[in-house]
mmCIF file of C-alpha atoms in Angstrom:
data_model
loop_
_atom_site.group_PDB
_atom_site.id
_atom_site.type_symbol
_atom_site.label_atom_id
_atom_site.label_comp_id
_atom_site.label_asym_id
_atom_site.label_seq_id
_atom_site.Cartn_x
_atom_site.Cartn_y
_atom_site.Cartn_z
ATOM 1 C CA UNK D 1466 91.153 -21.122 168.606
ATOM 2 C CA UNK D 1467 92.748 -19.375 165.786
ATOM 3 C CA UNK D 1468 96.198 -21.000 165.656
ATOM 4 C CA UNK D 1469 99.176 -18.308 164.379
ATOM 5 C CA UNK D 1470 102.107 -20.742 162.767
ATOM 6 C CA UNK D 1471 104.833 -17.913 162.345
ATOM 7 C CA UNK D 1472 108.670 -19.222 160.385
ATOM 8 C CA UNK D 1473 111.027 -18.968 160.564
ATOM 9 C CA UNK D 1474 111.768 -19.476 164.211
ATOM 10 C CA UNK D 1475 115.386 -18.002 163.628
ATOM 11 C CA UNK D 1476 116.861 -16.076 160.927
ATOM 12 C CA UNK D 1477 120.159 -15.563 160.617
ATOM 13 C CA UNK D 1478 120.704 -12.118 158.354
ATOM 14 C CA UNK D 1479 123.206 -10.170 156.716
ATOM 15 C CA UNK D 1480 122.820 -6.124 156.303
ATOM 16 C CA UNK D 1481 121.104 -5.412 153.243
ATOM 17 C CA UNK D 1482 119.860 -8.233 152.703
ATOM 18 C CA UNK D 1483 115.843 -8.646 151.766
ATOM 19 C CA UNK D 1484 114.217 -11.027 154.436
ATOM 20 C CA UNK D 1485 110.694 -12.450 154.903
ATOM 21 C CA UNK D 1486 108.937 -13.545 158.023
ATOM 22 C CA UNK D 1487 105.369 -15.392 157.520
ATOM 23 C CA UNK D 1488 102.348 -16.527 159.672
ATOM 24 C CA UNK D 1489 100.174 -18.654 158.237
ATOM 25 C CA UNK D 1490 96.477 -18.430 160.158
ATOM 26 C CA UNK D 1491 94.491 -21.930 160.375
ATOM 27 C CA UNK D 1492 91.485 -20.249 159.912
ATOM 28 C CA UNK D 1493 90.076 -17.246 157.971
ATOM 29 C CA UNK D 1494 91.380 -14.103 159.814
ATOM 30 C CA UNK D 1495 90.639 -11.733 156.955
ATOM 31 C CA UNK D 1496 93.060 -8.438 157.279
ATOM 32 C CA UNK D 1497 93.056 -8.451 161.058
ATOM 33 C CA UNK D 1498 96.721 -9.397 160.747
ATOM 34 C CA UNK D 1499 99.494 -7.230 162.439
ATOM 35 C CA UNK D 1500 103.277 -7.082 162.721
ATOM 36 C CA UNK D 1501 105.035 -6.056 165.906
ATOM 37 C CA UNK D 1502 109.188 -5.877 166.435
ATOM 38 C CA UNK D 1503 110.244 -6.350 169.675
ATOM 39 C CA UNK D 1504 114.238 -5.348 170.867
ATOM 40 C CA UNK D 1505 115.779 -6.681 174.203
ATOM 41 C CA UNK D 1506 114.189 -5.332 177.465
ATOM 42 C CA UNK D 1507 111.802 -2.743 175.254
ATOM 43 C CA UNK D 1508 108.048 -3.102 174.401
ATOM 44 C CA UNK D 1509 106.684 -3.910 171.338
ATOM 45 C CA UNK D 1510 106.002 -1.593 168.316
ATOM 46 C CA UNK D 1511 103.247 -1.550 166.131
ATOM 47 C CA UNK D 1512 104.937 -1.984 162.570
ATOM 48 C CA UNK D 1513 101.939 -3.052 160.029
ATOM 49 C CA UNK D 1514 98.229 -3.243 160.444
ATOM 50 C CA UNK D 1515 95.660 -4.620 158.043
ATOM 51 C CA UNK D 1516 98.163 -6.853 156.835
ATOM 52 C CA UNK D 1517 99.785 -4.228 154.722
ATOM 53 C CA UNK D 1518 99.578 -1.242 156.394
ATOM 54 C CA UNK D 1519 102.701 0.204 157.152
ATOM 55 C CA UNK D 1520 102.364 2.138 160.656
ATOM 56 C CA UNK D 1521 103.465 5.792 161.644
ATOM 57 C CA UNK D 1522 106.856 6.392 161.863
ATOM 58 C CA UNK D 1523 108.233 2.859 160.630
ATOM 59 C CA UNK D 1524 110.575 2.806 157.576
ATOM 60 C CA UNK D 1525 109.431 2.154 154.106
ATOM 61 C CA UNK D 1526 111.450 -1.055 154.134
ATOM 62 C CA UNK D 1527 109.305 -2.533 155.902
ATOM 63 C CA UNK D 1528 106.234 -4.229 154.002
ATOM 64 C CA UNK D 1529 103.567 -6.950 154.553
ATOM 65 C CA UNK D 1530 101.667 -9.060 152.388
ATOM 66 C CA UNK D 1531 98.812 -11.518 152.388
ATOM 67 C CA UNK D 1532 98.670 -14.896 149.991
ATOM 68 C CA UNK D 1533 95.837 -16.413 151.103
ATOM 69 C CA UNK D 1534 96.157 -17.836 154.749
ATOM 70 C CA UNK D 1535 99.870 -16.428 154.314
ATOM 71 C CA UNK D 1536 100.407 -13.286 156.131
ATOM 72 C CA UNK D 1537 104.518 -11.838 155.509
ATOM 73 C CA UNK D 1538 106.472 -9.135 156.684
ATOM 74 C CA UNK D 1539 109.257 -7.892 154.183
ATOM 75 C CA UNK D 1540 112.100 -6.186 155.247
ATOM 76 C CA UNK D 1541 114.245 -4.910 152.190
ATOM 77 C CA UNK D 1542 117.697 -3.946 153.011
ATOM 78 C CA UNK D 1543 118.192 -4.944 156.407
ATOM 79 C CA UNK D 1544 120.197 -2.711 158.829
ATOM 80 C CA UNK D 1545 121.702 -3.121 162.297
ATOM 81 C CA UNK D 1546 118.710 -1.337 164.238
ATOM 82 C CA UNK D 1547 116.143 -4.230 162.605
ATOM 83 C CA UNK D 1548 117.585 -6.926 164.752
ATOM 84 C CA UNK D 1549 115.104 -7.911 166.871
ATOM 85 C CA UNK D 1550 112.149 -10.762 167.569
ATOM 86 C CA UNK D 1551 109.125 -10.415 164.756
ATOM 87 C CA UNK D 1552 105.393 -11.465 166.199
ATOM 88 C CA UNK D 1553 101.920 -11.619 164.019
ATOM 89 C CA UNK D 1554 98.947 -10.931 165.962
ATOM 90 C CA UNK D 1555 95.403 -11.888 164.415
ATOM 91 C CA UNK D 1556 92.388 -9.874 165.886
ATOM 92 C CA UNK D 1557 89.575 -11.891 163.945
ATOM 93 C CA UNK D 1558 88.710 -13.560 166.568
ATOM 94 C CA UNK D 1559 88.679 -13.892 170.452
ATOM 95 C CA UNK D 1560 91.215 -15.249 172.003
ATOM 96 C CA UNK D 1561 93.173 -13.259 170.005
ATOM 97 C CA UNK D 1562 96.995 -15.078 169.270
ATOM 98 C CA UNK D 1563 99.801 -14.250 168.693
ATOM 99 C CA UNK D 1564 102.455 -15.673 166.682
ATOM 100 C CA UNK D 1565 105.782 -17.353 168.461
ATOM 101 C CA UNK D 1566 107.844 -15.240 167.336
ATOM 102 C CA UNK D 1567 110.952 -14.869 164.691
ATOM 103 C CA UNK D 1568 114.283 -14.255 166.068
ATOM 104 C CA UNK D 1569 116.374 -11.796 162.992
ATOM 105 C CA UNK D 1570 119.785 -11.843 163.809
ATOM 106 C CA UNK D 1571 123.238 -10.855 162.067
ATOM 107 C CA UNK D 1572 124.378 -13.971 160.037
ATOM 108 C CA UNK G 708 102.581 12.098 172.826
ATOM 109 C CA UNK G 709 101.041 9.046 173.869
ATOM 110 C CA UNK G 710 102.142 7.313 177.187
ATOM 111 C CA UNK G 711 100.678 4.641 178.889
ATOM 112 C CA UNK G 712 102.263 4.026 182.417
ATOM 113 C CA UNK G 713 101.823 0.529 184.488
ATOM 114 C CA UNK G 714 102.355 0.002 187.655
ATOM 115 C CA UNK G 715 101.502 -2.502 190.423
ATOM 116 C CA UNK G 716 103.413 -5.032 189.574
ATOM 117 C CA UNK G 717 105.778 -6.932 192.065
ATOM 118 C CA UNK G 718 106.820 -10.404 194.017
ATOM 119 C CA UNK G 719 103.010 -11.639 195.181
ATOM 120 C CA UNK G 720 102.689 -15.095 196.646
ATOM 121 C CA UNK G 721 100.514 -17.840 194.946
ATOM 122 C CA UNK G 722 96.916 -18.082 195.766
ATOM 123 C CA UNK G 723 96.858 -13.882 196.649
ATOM 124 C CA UNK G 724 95.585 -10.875 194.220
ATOM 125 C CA UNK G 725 97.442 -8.451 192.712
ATOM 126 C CA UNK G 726 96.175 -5.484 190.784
ATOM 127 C CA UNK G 727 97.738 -3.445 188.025
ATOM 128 C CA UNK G 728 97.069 0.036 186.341
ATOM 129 C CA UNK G 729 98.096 1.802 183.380
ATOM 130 C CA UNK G 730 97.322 5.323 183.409
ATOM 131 C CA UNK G 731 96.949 7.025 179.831
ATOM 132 C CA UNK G 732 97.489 10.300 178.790
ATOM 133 C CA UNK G 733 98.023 11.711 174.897
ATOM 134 C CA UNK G 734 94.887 10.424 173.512
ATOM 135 C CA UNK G 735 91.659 10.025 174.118
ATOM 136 C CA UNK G 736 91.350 7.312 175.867
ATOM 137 C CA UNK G 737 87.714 7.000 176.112
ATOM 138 C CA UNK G 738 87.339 5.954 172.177
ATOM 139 C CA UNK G 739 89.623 3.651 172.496
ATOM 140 C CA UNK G 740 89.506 -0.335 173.304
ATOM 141 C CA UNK G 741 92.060 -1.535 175.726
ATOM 142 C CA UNK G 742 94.025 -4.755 176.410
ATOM 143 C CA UNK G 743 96.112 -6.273 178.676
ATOM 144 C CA UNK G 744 99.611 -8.573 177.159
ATOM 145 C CA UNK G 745 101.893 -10.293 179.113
ATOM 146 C CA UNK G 746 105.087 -12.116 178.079
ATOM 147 C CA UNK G 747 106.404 -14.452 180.465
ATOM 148 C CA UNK G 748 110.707 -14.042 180.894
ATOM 149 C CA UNK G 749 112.337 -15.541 177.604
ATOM 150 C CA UNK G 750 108.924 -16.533 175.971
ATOM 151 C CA UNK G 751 106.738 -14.622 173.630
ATOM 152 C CA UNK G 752 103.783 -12.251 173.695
ATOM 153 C CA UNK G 753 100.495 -13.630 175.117
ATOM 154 C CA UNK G 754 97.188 -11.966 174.671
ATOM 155 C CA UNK G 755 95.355 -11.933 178.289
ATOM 156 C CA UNK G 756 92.189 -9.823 178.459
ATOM 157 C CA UNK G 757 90.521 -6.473 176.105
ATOM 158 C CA UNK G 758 87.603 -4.342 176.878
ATOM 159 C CA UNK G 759 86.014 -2.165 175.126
ATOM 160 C CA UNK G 760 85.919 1.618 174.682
ATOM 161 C CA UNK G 761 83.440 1.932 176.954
ATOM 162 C CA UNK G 762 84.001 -1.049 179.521
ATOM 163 C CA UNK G 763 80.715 -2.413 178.149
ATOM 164 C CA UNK G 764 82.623 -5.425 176.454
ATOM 165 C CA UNK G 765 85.231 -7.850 178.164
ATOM 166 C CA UNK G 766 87.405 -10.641 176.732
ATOM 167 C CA UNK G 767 89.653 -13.084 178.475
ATOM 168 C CA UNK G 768 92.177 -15.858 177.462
ATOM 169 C CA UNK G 769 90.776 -19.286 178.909
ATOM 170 C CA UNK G 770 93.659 -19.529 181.350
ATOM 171 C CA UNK G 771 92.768 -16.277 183.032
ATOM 172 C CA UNK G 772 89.171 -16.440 183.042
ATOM 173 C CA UNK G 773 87.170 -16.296 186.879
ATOM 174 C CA UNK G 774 90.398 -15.535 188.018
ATOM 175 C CA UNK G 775 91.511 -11.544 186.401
ATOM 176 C CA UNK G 776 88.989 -8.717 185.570
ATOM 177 C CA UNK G 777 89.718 -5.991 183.492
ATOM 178 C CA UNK G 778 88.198 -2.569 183.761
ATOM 179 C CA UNK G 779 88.612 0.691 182.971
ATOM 180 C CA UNK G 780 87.663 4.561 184.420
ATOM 181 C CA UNK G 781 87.433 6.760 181.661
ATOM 182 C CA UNK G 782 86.968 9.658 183.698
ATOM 183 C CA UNK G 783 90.205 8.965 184.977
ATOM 184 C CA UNK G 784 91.667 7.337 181.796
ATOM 185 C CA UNK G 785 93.064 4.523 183.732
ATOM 186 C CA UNK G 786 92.593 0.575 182.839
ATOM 187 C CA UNK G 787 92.764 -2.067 185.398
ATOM 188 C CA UNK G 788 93.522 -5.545 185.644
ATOM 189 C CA UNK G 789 92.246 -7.508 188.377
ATOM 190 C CA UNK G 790 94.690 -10.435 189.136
ATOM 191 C CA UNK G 791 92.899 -12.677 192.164
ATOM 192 C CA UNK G 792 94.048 -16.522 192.544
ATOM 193 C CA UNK G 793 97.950 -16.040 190.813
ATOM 194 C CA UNK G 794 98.949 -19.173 189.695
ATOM 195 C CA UNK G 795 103.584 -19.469 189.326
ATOM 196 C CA UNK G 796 102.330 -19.665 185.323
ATOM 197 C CA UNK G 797 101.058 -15.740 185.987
ATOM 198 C CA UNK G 798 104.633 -14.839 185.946
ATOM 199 C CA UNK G 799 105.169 -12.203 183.554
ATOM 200 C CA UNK G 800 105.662 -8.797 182.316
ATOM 201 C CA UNK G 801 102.132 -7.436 181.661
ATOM 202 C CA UNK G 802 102.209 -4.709 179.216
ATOM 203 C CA UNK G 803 98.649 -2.210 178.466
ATOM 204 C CA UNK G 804 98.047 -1.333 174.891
ATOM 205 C CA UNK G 805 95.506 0.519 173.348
ATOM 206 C CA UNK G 806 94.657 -1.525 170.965
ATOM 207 C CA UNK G 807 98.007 -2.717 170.132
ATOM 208 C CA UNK G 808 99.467 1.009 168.243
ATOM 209 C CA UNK G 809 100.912 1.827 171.709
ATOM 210 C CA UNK G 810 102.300 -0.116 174.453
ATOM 211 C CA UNK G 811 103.246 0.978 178.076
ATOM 212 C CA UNK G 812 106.808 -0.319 179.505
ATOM 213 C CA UNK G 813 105.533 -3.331 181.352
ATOM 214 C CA UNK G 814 105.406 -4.144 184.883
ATOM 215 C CA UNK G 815 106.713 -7.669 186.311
ATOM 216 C CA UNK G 816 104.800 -9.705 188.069
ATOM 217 C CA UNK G 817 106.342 -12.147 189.874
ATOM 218 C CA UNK G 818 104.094 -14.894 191.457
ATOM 219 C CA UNK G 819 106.551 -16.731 194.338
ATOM 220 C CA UNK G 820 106.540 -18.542 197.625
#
């Protein structure tokens, strides 16, 4: 399986600052790399696909990357309404897996 | 405007079956894969089954596998998950996507003596 190593765990944030979540992928996942935000008690929401596609509807803050195995999500000038838990997903390869998740909260 | 609505969820002992839907409407949900995602309460998002657009196609986790089935009725743009033989580790909120751009609300599942 396709192991997702997503850090940092918890990051502790202030407004506008420029944060960067990463997943690195043991194996060769290609593009199939996306970027989901979760808030308390809501679903998640598509935020990039492709690795650096930026989805419909989410703010042009928002950016991800790829370095290799090194998949990041950018978020430049953070605001209140960002706070919320950060997963990768890789779609490569079955069983799909998901990262465990980055916790952004207000330093 | 895309919706996805689950239902079905609920308290279900261990050893019973359960099923869940997720109607669609917005899209066409016949060219579309499907999946199933659940997220256990305070833990993070686990993948648990897809099928393709056309049900021809099914994927499960390892955990899940001989014991959920996931299905879909075009004609009635509703997907399916089969849950037969819960396990207490079944306990979760299982959200439908279609292919991960949209996501339903959830439903709990709750698998208790």
């Amino acid at each position: 399986d396709i192991q997702m190593t997503q850090s940092p765990s918890s990051l502790p944030a202030s407004l506008g600052d420029r944060v960067t979540i990463t997943c690195r992928a043991s194996q060769d996942i290609g593009n199939y790399l996306r970027w989901f935000q979760q808030k308390p008690g809501k679903s998640p929401r598509l935020m990039i696909y492709g690795a650096t596609n930026l989805a419909a509807g989410v703010p042009s803050r928002f950016s991800g990357s790829r370095s290799g195995s090194d998949y990041s999500l950018t978020i430049n000038s953070l605001e209140s309404e960002d706070m919320a838990i950060y997963y990768c997903l890789q779609h490569n390869e079955y069983p799909l897996t998901f990262g465990s998740g980055t916790k952004l909260e207000i330093k | 405007e895309v919706q996805l609505v689950e239902s079905g969820g609920g308290l279900v002992q261990p050893g019973r079956s359960m099923k869940l839907s997720c109607a669609a409407s917005g899209f066409t949900f016949s060219n579309y894969g499907m999946a199933w995602v659940r997220q256990a309460p305070t833990k993070g998002l686990e993948w648990v089954a897809t099928i393709s657009y056309d049900g021809s196609s099914t994927y499960y986790r390892d955990s899940v596998k001989g014991r959920f089935t996931i299905s879909r009725d075009n004609a009635k743009s509703t997907l399916y998950l089969q849950m037969n033989s819960l396990r207490s580790e079944d306990t979760a909120t299982y959200y439908c996507t279609s292919w991960f751009a949209y996501w339903g609300q959830g439903t709990l599942v709750t698998v208790s003596s």
